[in-house]
mmCIF file of N, CA and C in Angstrom:
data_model
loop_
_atom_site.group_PDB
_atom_site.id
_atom_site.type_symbol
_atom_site.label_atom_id
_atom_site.label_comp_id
_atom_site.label_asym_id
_atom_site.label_seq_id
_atom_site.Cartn_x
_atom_site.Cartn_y
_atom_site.Cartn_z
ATOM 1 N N UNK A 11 107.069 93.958 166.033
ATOM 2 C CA UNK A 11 106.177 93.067 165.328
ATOM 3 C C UNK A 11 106.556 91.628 165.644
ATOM 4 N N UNK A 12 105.562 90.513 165.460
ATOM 5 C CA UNK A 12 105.838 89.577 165.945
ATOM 6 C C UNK A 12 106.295 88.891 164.602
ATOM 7 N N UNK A 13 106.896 87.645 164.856
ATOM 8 C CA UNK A 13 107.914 86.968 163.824
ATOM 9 C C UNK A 13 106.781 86.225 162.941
ATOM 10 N N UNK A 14 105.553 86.265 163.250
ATOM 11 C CA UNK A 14 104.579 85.362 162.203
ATOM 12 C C UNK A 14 104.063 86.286 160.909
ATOM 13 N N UNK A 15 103.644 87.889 161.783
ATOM 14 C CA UNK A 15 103.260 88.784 160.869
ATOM 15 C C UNK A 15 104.492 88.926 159.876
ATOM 16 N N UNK A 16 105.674 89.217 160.135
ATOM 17 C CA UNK A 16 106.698 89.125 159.033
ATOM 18 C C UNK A 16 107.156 87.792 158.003
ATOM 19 N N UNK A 17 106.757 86.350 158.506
ATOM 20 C CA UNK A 17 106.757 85.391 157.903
ATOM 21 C C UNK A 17 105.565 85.904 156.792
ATOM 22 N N UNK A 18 104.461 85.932 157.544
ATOM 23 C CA UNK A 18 103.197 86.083 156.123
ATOM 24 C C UNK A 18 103.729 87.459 155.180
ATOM 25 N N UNK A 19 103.677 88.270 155.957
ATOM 26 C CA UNK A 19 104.494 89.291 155.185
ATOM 27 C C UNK A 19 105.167 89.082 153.709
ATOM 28 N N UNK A 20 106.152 88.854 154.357
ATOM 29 C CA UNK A 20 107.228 88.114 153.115
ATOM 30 C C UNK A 20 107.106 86.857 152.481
ATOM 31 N N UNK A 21 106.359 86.083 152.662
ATOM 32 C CA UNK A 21 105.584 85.175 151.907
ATOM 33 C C UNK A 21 104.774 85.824 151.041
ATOM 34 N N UNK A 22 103.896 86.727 150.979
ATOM 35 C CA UNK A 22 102.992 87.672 150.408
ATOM 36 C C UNK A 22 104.047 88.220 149.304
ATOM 37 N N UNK A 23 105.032 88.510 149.724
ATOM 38 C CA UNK A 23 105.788 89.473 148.963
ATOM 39 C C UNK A 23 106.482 88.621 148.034
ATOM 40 N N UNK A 24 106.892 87.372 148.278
ATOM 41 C CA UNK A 24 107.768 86.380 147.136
ATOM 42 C C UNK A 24 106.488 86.109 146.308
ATOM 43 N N UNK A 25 105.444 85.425 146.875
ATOM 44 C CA UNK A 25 104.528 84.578 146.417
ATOM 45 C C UNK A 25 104.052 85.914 145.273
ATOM 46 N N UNK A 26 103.793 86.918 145.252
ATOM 47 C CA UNK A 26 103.691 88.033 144.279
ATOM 48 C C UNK A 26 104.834 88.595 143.385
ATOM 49 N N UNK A 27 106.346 87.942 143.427
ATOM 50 C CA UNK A 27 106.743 88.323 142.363
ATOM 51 C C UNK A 27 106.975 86.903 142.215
ATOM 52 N N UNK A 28 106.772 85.853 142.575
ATOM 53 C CA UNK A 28 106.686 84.681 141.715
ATOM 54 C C UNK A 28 105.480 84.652 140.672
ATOM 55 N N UNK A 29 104.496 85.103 141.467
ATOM 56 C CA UNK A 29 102.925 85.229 140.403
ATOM 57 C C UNK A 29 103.797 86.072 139.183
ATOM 58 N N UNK A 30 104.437 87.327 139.465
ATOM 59 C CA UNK A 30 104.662 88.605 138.079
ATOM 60 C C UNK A 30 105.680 87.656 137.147
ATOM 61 N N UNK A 31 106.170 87.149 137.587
ATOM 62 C CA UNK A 31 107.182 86.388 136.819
ATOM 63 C C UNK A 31 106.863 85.575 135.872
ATOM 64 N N UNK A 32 106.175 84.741 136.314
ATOM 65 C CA UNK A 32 105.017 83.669 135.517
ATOM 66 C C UNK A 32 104.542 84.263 134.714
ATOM 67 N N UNK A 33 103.262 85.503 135.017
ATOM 68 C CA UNK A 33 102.275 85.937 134.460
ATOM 69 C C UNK A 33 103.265 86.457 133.528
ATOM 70 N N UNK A 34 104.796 87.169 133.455
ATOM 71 C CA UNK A 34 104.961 87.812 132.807
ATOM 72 C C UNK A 34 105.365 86.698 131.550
ATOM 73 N N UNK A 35 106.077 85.691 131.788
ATOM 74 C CA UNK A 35 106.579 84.491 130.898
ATOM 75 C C UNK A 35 105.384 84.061 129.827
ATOM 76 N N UNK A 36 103.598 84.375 130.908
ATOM 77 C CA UNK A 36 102.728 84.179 129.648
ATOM 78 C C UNK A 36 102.420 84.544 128.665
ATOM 79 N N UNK A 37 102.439 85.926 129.375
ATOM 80 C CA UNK A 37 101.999 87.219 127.994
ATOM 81 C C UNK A 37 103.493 87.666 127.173
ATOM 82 N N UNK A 38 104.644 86.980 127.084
ATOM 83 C CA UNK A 38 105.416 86.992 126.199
ATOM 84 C C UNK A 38 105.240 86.296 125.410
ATOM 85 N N UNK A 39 105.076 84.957 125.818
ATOM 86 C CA UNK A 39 105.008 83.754 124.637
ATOM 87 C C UNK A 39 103.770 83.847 123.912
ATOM 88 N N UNK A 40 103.009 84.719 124.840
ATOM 89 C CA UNK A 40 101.379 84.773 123.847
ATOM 90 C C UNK A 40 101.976 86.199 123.016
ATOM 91 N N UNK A 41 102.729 86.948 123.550
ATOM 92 C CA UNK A 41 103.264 87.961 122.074
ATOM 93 C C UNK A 41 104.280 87.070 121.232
ATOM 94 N N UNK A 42 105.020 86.480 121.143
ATOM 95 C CA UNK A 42 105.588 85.597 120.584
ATOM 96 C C UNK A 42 105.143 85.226 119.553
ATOM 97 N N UNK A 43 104.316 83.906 119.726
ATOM 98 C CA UNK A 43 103.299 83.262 119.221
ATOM 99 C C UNK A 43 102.269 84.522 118.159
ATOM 100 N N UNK A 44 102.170 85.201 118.562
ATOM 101 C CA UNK A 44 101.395 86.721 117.686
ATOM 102 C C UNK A 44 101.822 86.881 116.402
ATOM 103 N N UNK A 45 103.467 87.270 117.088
ATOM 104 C CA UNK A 45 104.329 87.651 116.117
ATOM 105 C C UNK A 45 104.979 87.043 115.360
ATOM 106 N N UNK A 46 105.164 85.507 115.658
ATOM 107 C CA UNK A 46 105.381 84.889 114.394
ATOM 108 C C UNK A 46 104.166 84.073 113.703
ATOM 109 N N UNK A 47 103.087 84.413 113.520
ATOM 110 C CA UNK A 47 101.437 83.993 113.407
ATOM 111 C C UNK A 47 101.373 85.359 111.962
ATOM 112 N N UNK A 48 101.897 86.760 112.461
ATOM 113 C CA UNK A 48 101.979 87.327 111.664
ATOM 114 C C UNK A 48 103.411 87.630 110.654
ATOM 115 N N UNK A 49 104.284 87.358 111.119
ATOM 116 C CA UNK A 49 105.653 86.972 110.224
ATOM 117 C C UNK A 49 105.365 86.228 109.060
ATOM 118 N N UNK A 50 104.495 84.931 109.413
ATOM 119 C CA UNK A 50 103.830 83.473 108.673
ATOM 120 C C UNK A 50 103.280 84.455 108.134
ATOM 121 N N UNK A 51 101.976 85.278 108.320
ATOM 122 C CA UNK A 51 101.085 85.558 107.429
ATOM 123 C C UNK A 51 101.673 86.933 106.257
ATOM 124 N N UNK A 52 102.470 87.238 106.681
ATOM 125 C CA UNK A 52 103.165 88.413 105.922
ATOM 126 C C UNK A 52 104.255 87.637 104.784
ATOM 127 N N UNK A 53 104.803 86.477 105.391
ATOM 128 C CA UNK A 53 105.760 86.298 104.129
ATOM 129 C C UNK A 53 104.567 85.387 102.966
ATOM 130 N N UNK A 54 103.673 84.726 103.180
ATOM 131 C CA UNK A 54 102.657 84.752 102.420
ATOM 132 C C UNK A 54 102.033 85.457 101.466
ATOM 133 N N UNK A 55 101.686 86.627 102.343
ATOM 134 C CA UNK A 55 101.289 87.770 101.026
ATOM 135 C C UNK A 55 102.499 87.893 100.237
ATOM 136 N N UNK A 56 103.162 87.812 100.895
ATOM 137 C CA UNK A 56 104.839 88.494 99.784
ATOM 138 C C UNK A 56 104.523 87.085 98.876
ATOM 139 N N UNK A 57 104.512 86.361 99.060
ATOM 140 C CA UNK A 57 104.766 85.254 98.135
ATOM 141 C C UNK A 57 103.550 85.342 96.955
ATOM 142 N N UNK A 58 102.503 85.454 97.837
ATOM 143 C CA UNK A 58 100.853 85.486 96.534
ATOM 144 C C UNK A 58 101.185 86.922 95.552
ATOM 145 N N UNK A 59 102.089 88.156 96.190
ATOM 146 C CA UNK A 59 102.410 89.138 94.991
ATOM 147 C C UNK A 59 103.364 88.747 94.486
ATOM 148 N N UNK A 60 104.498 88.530 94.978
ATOM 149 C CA UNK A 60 105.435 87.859 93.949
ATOM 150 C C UNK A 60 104.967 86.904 92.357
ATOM 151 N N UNK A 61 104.108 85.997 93.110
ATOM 152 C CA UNK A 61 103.728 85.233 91.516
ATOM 153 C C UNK A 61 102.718 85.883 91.131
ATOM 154 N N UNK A 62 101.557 86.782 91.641
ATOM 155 C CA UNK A 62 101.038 87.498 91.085
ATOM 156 C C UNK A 62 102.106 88.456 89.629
ATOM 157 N N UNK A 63 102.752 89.004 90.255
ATOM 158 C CA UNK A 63 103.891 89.847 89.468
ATOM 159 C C UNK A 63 104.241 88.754 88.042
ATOM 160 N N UNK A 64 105.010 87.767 89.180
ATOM 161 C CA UNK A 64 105.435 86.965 87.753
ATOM 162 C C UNK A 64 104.863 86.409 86.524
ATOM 163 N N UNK A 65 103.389 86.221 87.435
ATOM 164 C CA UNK A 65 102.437 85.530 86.510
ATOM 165 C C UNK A 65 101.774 86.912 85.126
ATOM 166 N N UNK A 66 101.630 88.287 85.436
ATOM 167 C CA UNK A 66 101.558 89.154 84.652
ATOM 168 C C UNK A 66 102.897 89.486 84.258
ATOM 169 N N UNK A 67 103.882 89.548 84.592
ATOM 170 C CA UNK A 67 105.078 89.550 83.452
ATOM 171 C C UNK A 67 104.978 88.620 82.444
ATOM 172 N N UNK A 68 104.658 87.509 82.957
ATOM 173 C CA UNK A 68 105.134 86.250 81.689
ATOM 174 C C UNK A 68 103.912 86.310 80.808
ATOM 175 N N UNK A 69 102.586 87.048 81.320
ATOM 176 C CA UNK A 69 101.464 87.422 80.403
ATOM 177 C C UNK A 69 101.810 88.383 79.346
ATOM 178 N N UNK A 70 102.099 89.668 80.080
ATOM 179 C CA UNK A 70 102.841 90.995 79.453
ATOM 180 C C UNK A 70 103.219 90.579 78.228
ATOM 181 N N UNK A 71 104.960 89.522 78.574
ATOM 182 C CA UNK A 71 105.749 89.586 77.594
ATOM 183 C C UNK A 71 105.385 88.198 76.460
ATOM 184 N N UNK A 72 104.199 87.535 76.421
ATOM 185 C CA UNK A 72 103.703 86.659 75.917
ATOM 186 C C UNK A 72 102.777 87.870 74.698
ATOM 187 N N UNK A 73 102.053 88.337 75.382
ATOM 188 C CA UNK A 73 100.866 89.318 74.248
ATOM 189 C C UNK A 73 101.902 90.329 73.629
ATOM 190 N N UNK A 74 102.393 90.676 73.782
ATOM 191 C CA UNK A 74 103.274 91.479 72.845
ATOM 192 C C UNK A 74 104.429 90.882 71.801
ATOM 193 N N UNK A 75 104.802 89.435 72.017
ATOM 194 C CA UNK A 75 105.143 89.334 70.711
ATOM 195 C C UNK A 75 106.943 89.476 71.030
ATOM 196 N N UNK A 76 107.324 90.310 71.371
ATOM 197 C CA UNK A 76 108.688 90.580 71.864
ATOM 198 C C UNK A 76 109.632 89.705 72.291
ATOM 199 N N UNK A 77 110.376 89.716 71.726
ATOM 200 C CA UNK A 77 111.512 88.877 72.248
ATOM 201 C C UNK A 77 112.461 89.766 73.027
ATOM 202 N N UNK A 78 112.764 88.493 74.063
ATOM 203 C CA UNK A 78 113.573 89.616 75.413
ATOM 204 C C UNK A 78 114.936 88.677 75.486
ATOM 205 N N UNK A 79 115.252 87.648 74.299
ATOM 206 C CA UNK A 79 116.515 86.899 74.833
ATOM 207 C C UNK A 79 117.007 87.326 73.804
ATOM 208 N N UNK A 80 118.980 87.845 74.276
ATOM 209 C CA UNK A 80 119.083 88.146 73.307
ATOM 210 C C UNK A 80 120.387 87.531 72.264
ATOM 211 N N UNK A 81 120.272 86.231 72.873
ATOM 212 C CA UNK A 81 120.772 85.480 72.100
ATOM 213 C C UNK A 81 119.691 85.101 70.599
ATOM 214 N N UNK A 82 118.665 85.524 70.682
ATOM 215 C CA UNK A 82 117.906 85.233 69.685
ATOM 216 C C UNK A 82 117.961 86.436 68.488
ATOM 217 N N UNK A 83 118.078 85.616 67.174
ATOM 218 C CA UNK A 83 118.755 86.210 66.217
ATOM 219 C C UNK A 83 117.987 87.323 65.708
ATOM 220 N N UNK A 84 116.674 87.267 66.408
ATOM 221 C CA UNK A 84 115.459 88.414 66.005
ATOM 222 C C UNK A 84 115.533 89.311 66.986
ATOM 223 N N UNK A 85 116.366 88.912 67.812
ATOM 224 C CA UNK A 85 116.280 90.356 68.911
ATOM 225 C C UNK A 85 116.179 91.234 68.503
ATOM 226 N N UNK A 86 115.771 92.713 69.218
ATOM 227 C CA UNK A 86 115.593 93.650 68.449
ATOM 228 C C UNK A 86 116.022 95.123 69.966
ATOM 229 N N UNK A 87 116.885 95.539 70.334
ATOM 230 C CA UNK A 87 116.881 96.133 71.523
ATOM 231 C C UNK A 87 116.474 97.575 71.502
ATOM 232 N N UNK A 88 116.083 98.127 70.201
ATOM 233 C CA UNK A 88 115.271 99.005 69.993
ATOM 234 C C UNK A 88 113.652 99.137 70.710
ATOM 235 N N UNK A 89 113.062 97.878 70.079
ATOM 236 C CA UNK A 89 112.233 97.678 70.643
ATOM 237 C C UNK A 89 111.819 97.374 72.208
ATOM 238 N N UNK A 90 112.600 96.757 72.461
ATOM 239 C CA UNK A 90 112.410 96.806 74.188
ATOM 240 C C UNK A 90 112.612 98.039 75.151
ATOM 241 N N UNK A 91 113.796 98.726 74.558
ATOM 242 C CA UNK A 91 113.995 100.164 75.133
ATOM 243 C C UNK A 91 112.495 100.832 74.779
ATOM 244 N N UNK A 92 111.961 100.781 73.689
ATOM 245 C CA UNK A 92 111.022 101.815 73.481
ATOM 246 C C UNK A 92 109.579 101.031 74.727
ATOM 247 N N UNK A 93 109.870 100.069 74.696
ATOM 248 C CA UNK A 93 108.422 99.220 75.483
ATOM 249 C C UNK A 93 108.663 99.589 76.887
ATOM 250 N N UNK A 94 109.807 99.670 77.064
ATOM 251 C CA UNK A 94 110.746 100.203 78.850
ATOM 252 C C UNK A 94 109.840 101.405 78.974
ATOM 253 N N UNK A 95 110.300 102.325 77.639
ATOM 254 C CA UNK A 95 109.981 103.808 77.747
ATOM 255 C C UNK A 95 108.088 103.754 78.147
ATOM 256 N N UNK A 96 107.636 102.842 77.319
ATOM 257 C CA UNK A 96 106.349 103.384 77.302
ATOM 258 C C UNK A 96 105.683 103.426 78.748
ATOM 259 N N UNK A 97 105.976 101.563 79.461
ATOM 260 C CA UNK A 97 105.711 101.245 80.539
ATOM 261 C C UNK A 97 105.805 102.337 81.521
ATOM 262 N N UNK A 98 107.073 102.953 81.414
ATOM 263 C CA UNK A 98 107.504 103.730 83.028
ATOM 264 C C UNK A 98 106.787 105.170 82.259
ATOM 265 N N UNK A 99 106.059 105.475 81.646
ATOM 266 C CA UNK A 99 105.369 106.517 81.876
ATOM 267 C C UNK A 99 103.819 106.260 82.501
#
């Protein structure tokens, strides 16, 4: 073979894993970019249930009247055990 066909040759052959290399560097950072797009959007929801939660606990223990500190001289830990009980059925 003559020395030009092997120049193009192997030019062909770098110039194509220089292209895979690249191309591959794109479609990482575009998974990247995905995955922390959805990381962002996931610790979000965690956050909107979290105060969801909190915001019906502090409802919960508002309509019932109950005292849950028990430094307070009306505590009553009867009562909360039995409100425990009712809940988890």
């Amino acid at each position: 073979m003559s020395s030009t066909v092997n120049v193009v040759r192997y030019t062909g052959l770098i110039g194509g894993i220089l292209y895979g290399i690249s191309h591959r560097r794109t479609l990482q950072e575009q998974e990247n970019h995905r995955k922390a797009e959805h990381a962002a959007h996931h610790r979000e929801d965690l956050i909107k249930q979290a105060r969801q939660a909190w915001k019906d606990k502090q409802e919960a223990s508002k309509g019932s009247g109950l005292i849950t500190n028990p430094d307070d001289p009306n505590f009553d830990l009867e009562k909360i055990l039995a409100k425990w009980e009712a809940e988890s059925k």
